[in-house]
JSON list of C-alpha atoms in Angstrom, two decimals:
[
{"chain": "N", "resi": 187, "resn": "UNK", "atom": "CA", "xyz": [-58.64, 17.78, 204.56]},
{"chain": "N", "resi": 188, "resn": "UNK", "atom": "CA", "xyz": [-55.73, 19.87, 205.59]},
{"chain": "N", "resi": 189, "resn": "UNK", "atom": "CA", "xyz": [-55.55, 22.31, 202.69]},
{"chain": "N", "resi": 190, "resn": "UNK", "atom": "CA", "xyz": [-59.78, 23.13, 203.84]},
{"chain": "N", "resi": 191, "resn": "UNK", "atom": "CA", "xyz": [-57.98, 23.81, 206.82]},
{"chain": "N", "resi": 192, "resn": "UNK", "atom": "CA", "xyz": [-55.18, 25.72, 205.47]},
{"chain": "N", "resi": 193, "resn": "UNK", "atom": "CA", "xyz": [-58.23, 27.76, 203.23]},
{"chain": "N", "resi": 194, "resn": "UNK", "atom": "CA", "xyz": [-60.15, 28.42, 206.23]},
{"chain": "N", "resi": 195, "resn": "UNK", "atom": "CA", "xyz": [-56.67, 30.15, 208.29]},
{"chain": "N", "resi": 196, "resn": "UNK", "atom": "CA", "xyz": [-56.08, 32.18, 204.86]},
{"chain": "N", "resi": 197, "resn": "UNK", "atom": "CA", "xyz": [-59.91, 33.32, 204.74]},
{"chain": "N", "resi": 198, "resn": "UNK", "atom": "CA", "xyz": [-59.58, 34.78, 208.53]},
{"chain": "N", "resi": 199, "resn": "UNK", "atom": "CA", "xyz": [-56.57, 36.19, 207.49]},
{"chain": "N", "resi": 200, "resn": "UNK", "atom": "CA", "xyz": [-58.24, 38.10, 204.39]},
{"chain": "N", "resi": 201, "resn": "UNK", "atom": "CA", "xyz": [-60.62, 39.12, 206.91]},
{"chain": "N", "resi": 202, "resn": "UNK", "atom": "CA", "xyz": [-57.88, 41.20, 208.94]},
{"chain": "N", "resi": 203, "resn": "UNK", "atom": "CA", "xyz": [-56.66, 42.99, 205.94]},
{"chain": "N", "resi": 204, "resn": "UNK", "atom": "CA", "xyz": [-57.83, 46.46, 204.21]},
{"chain": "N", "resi": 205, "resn": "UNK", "atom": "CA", "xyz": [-58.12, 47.96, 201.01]},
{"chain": "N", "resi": 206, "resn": "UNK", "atom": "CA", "xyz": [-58.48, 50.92, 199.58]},
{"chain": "N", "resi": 207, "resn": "UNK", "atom": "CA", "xyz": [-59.22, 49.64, 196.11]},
{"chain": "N", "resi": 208, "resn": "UNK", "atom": "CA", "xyz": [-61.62, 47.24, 197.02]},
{"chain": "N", "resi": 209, "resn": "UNK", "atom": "CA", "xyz": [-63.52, 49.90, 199.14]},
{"chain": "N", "resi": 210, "resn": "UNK", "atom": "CA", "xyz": [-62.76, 47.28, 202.27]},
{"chain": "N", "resi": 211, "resn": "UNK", "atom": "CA", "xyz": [-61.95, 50.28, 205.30]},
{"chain": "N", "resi": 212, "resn": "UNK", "atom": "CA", "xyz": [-61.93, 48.10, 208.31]},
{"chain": "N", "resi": 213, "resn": "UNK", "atom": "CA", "xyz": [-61.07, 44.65, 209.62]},
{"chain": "N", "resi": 214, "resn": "UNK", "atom": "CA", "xyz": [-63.62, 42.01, 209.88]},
{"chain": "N", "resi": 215, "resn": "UNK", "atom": "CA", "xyz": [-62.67, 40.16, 213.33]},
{"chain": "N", "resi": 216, "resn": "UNK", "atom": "CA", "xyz": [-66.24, 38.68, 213.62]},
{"chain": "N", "resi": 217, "resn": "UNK", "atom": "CA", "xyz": [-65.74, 36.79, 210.36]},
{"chain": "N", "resi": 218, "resn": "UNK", "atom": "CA", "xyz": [-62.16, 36.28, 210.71]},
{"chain": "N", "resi": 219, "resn": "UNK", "atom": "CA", "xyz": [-62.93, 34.28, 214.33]},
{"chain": "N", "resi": 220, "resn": "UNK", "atom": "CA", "xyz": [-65.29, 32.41, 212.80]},
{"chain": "N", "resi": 221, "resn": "UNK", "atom": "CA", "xyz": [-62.75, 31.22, 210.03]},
{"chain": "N", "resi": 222, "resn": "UNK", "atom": "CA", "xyz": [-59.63, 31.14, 212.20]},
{"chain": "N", "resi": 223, "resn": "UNK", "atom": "CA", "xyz": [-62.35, 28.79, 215.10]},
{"chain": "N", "resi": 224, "resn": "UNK", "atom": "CA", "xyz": [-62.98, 26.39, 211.76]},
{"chain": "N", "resi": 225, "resn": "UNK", "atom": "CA", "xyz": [-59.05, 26.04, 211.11]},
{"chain": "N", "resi": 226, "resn": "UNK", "atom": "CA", "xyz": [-58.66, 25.36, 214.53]},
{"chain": "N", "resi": 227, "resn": "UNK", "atom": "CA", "xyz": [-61.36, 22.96, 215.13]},
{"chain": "N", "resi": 228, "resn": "UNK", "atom": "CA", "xyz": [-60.29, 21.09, 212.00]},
{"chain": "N", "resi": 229, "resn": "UNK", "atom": "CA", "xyz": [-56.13, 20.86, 212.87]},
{"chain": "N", "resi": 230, "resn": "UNK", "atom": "CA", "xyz": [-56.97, 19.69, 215.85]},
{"chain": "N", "resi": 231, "resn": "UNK", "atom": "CA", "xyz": [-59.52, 16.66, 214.37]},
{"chain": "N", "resi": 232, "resn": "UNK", "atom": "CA", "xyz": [-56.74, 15.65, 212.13]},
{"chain": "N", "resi": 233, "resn": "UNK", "atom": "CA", "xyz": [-53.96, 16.29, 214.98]},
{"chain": "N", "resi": 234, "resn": "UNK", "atom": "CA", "xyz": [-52.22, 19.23, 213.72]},
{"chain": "N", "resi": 235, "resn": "UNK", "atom": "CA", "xyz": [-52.13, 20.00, 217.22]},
{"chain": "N", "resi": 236, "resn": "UNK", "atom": "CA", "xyz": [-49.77, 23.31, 217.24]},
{"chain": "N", "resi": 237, "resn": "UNK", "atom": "CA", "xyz": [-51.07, 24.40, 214.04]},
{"chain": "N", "resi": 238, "resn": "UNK", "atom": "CA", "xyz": [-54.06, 24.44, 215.67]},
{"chain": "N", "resi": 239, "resn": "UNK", "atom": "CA", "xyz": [-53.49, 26.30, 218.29]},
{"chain": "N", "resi": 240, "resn": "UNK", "atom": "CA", "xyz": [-51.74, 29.06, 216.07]},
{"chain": "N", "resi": 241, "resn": "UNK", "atom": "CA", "xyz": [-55.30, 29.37, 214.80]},
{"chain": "N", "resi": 242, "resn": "UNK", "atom": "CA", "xyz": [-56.73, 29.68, 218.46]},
{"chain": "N", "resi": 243, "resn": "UNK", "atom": "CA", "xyz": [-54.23, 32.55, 218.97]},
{"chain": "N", "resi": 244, "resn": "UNK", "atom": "CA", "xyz": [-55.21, 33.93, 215.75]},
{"chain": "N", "resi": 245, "resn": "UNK", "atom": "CA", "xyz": [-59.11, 34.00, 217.34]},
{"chain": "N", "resi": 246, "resn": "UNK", "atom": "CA", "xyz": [-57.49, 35.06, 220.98]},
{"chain": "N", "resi": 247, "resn": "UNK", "atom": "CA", "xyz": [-56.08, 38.29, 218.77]},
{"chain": "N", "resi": 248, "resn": "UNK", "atom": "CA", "xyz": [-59.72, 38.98, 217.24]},
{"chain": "N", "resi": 249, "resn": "UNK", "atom": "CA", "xyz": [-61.44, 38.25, 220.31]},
{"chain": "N", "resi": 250, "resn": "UNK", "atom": "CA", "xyz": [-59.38, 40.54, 222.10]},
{"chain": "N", "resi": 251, "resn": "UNK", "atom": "CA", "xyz": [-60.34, 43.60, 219.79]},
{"chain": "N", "resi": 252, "resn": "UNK", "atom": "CA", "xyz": [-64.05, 42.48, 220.02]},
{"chain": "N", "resi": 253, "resn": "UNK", "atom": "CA", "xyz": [-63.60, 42.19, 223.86]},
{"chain": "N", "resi": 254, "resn": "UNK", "atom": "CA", "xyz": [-65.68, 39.10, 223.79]},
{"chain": "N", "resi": 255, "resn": "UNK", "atom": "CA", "xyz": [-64.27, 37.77, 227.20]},
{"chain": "N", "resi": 256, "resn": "UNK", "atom": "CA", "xyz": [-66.71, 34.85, 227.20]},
{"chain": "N", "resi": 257, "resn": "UNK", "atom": "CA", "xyz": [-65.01, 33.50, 223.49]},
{"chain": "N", "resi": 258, "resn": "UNK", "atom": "CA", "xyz": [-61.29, 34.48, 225.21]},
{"chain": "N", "resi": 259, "resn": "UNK", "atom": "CA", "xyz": [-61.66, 32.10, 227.63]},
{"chain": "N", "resi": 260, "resn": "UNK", "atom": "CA", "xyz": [-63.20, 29.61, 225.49]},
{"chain": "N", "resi": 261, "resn": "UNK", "atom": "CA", "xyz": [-59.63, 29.71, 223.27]},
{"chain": "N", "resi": 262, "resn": "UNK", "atom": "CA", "xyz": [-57.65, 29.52, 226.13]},
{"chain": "N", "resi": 263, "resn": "UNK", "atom": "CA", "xyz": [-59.53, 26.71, 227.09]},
{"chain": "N", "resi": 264, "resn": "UNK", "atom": "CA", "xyz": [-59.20, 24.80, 224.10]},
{"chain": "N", "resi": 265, "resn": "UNK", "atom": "CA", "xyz": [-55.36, 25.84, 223.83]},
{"chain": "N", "resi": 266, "resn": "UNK", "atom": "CA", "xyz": [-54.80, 24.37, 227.52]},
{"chain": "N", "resi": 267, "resn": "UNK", "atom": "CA", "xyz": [-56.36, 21.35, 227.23]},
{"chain": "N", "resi": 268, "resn": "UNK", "atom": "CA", "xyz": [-54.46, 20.86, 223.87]},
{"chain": "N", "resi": 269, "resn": "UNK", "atom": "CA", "xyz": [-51.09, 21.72, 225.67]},
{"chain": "N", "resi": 270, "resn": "UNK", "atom": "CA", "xyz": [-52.36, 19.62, 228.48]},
{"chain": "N", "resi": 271, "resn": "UNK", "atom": "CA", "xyz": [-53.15, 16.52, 226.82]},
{"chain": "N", "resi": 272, "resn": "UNK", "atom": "CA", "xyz": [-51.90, 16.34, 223.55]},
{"chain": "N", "resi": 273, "resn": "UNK", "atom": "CA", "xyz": [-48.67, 17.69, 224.13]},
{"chain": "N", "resi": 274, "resn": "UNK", "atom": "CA", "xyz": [-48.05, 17.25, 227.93]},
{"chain": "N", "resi": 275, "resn": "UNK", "atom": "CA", "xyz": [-47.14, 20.44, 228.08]},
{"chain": "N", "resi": 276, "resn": "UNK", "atom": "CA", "xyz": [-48.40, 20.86, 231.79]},
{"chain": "N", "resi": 277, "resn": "UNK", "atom": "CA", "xyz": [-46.95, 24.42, 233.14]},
{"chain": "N", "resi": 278, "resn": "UNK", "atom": "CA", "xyz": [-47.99, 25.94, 229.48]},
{"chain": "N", "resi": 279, "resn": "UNK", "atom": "CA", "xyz": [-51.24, 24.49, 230.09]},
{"chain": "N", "resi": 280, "resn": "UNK", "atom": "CA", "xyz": [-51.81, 25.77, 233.55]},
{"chain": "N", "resi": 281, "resn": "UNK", "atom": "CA", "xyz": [-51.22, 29.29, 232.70]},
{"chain": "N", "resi": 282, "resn": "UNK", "atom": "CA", "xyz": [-53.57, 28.88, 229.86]},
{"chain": "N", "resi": 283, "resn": "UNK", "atom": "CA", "xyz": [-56.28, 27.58, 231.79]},
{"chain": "N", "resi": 284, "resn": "UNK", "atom": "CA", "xyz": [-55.32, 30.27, 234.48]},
{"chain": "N", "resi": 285, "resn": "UNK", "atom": "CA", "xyz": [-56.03, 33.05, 231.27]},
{"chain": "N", "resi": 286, "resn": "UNK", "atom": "CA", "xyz": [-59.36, 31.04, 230.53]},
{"chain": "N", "resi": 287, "resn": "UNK", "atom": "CA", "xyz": [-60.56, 31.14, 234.10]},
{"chain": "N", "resi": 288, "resn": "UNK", "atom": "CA", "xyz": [-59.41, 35.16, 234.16]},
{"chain": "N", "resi": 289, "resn": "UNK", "atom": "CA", "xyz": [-61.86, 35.84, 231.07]},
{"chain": "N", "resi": 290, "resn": "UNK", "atom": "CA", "xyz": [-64.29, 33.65, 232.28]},
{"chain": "N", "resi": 291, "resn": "UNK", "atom": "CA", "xyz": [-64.65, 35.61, 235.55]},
{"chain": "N", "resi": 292, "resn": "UNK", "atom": "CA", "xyz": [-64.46, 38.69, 233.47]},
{"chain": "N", "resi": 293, "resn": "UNK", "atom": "CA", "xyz": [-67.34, 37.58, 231.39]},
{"chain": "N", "resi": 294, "resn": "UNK", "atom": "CA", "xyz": [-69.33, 37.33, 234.87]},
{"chain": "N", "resi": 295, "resn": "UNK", "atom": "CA", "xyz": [-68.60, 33.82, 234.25]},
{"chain": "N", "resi": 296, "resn": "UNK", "atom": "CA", "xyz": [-67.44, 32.68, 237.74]},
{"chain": "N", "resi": 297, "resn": "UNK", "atom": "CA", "xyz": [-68.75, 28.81, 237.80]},
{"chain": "N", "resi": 298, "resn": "UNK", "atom": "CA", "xyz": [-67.46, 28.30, 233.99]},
{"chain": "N", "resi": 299, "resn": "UNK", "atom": "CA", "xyz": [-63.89, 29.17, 235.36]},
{"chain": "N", "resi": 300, "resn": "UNK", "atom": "CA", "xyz": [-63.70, 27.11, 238.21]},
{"chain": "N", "resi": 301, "resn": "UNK", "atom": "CA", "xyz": [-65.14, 24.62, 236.06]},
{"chain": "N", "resi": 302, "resn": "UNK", "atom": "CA", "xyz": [-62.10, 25.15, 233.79]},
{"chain": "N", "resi": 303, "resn": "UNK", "atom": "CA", "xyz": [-59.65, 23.35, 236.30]},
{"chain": "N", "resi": 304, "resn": "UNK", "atom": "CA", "xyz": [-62.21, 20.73, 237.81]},
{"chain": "N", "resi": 305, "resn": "UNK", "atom": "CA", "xyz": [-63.17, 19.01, 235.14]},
{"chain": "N", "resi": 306, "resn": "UNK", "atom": "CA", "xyz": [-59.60, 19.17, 233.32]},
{"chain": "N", "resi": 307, "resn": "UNK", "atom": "CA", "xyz": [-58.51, 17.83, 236.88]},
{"chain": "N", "resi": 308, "resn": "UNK", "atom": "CA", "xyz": [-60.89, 14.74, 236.59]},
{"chain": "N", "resi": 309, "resn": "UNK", "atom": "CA", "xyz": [-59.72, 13.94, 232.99]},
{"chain": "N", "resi": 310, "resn": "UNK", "atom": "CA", "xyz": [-56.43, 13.45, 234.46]},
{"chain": "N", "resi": 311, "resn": "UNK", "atom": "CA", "xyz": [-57.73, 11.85, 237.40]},
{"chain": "N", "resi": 312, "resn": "UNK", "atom": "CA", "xyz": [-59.35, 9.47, 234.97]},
{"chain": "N", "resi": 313, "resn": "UNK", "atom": "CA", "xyz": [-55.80, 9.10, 233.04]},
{"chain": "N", "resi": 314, "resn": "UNK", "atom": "CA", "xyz": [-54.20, 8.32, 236.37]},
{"chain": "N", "resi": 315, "resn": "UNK", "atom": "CA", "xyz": [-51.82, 11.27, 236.21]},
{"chain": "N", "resi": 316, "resn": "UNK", "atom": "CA", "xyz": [-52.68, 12.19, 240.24]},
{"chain": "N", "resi": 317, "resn": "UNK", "atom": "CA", "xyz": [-49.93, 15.25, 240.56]},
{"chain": "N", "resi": 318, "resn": "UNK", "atom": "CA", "xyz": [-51.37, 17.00, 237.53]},
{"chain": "N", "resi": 319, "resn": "UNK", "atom": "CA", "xyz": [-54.65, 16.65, 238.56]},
{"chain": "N", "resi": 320, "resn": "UNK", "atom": "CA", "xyz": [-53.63, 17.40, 242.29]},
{"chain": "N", "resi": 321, "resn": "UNK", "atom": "CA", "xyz": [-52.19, 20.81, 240.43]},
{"chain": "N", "resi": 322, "resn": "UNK", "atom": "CA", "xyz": [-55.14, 21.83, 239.03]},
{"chain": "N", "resi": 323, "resn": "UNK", "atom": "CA", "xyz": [-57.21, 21.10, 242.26]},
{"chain": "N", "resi": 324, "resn": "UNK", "atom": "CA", "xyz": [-54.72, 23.43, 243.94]},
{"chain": "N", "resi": 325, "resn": "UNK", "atom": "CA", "xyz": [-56.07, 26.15, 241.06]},
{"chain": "N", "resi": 326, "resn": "UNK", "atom": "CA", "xyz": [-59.44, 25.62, 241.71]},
{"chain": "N", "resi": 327, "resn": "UNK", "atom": "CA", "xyz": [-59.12, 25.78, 244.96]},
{"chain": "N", "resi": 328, "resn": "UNK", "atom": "CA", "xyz": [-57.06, 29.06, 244.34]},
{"chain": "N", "resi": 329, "resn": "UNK", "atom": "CA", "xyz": [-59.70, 30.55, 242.80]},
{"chain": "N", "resi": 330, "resn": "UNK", "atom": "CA", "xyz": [-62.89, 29.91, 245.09]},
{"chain": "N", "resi": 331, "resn": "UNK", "atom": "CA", "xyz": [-60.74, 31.23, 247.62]},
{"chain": "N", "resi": 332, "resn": "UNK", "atom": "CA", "xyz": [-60.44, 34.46, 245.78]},
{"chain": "N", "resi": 333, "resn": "UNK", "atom": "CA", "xyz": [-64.44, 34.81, 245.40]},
{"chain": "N", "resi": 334, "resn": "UNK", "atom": "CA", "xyz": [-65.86, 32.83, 248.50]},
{"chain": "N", "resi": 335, "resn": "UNK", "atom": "CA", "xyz": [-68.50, 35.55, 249.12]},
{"chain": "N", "resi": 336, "resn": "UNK", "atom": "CA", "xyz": [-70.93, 34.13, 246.40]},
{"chain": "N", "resi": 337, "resn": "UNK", "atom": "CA", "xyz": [-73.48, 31.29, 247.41]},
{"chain": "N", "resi": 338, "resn": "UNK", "atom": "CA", "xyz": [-72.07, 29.27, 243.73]},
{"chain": "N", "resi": 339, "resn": "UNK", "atom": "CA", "xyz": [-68.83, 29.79, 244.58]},
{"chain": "N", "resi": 340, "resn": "UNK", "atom": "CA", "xyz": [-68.99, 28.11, 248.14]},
{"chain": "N", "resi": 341, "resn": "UNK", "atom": "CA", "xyz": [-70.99, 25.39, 246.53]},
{"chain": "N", "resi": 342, "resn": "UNK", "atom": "CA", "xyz": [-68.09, 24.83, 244.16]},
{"chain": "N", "resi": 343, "resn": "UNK", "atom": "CA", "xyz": [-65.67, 24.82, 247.15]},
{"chain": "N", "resi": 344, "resn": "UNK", "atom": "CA", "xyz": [-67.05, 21.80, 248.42]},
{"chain": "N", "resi": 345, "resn": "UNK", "atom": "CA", "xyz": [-66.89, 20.40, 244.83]},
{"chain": "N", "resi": 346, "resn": "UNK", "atom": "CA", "xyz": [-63.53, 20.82, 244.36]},
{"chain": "N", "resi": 347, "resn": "UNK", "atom": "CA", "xyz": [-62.40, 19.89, 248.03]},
{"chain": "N", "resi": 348, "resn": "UNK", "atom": "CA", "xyz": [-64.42, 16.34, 247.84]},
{"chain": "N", "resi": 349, "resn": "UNK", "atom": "CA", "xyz": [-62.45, 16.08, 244.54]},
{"chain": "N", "resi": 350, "resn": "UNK", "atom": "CA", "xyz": [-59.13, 17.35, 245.82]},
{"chain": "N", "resi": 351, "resn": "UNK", "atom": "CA", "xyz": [-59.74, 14.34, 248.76]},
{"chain": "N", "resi": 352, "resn": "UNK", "atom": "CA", "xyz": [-60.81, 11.62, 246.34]},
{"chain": "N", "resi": 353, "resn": "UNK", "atom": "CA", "xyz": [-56.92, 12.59, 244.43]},
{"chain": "N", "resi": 354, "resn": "UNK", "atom": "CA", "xyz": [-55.10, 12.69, 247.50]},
{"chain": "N", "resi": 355, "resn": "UNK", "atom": "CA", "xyz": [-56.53, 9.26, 249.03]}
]
């Protein structure tokens, strides 16, 4: 399973390279994300967590040329939940979900990145692991605040207070 993994990471990598002598002028970084989101995908099934998310920064740097802010945020998504719950790396996790919720908006996505912290917050509500869930309330709050003029943003206030409550009591 892990070398199909490995193949995958090597066939995004082939993507990003050039040739003159095979007539190949330009980097593939559609292809290469879709290799590089397999690898990742699969480490993270057989919990090769940071190997995995080596391959999420790997699709981060193709995204990034492609300016696909919508796929961004959906790696630094994956990479802070990772950091979050598989290696309790909290503060790394934070700032990646703080990235994802920056493309998200971007993308015109505003719900998707408050949804980022709330629902992240309620899996650690569910794990019983309050003050981390209590931080990423405090996020979500953060960033309604920021873009309170829009009717779905005000709705998703009231979300994320009734959660922030339900933490706190």
């Amino acid at each position: 399973m892990e070398a199909e993994y490995e193949k995958k990471f090597k066939d995004g990598q082939k993507e990003l390279k050039t040739s003159f002598w095979k007539m190949k002028f330009s980097k593939n970084f559609e292809d290469a994300v879709a290799h590089f989101e397999e690898a990742a995908k699969g480490f993270r099934k057989i919990k090769r967590i940071q190997r995995s998310i080596d391959s999420y920064r790997k699709c981060i740097e193709c995204n990034e040329q492609l300016k696909d802010h919508f796929e961004l945020g959906s790696n630094y998504l994956a990479i802070g939940e990772m950091q979050v719950f598989d290696l309790e790396l909290v503060n790394e996790g934070i700032e990646s979900f703080k990235e994802a919720a920056y493309h998200y908006h971007v993308a015109g996505k505003q719900q998707t990145a408050i949804k980022v912290y709330v629902d992240n917050a309620n899996k650690l509500y569910a794990d019983k692991q309050y003050n981390k869930a209590e931080i990423l309330l405090r996020c979500a709050y953060d960033e309604c605040m920021q873009h309170n003029e829009e009717e779905v943003i005000r709705v998703s206030l009231d979300e994320v207070v009734n959660n922030f409550v339900e933490v706190l009591c």
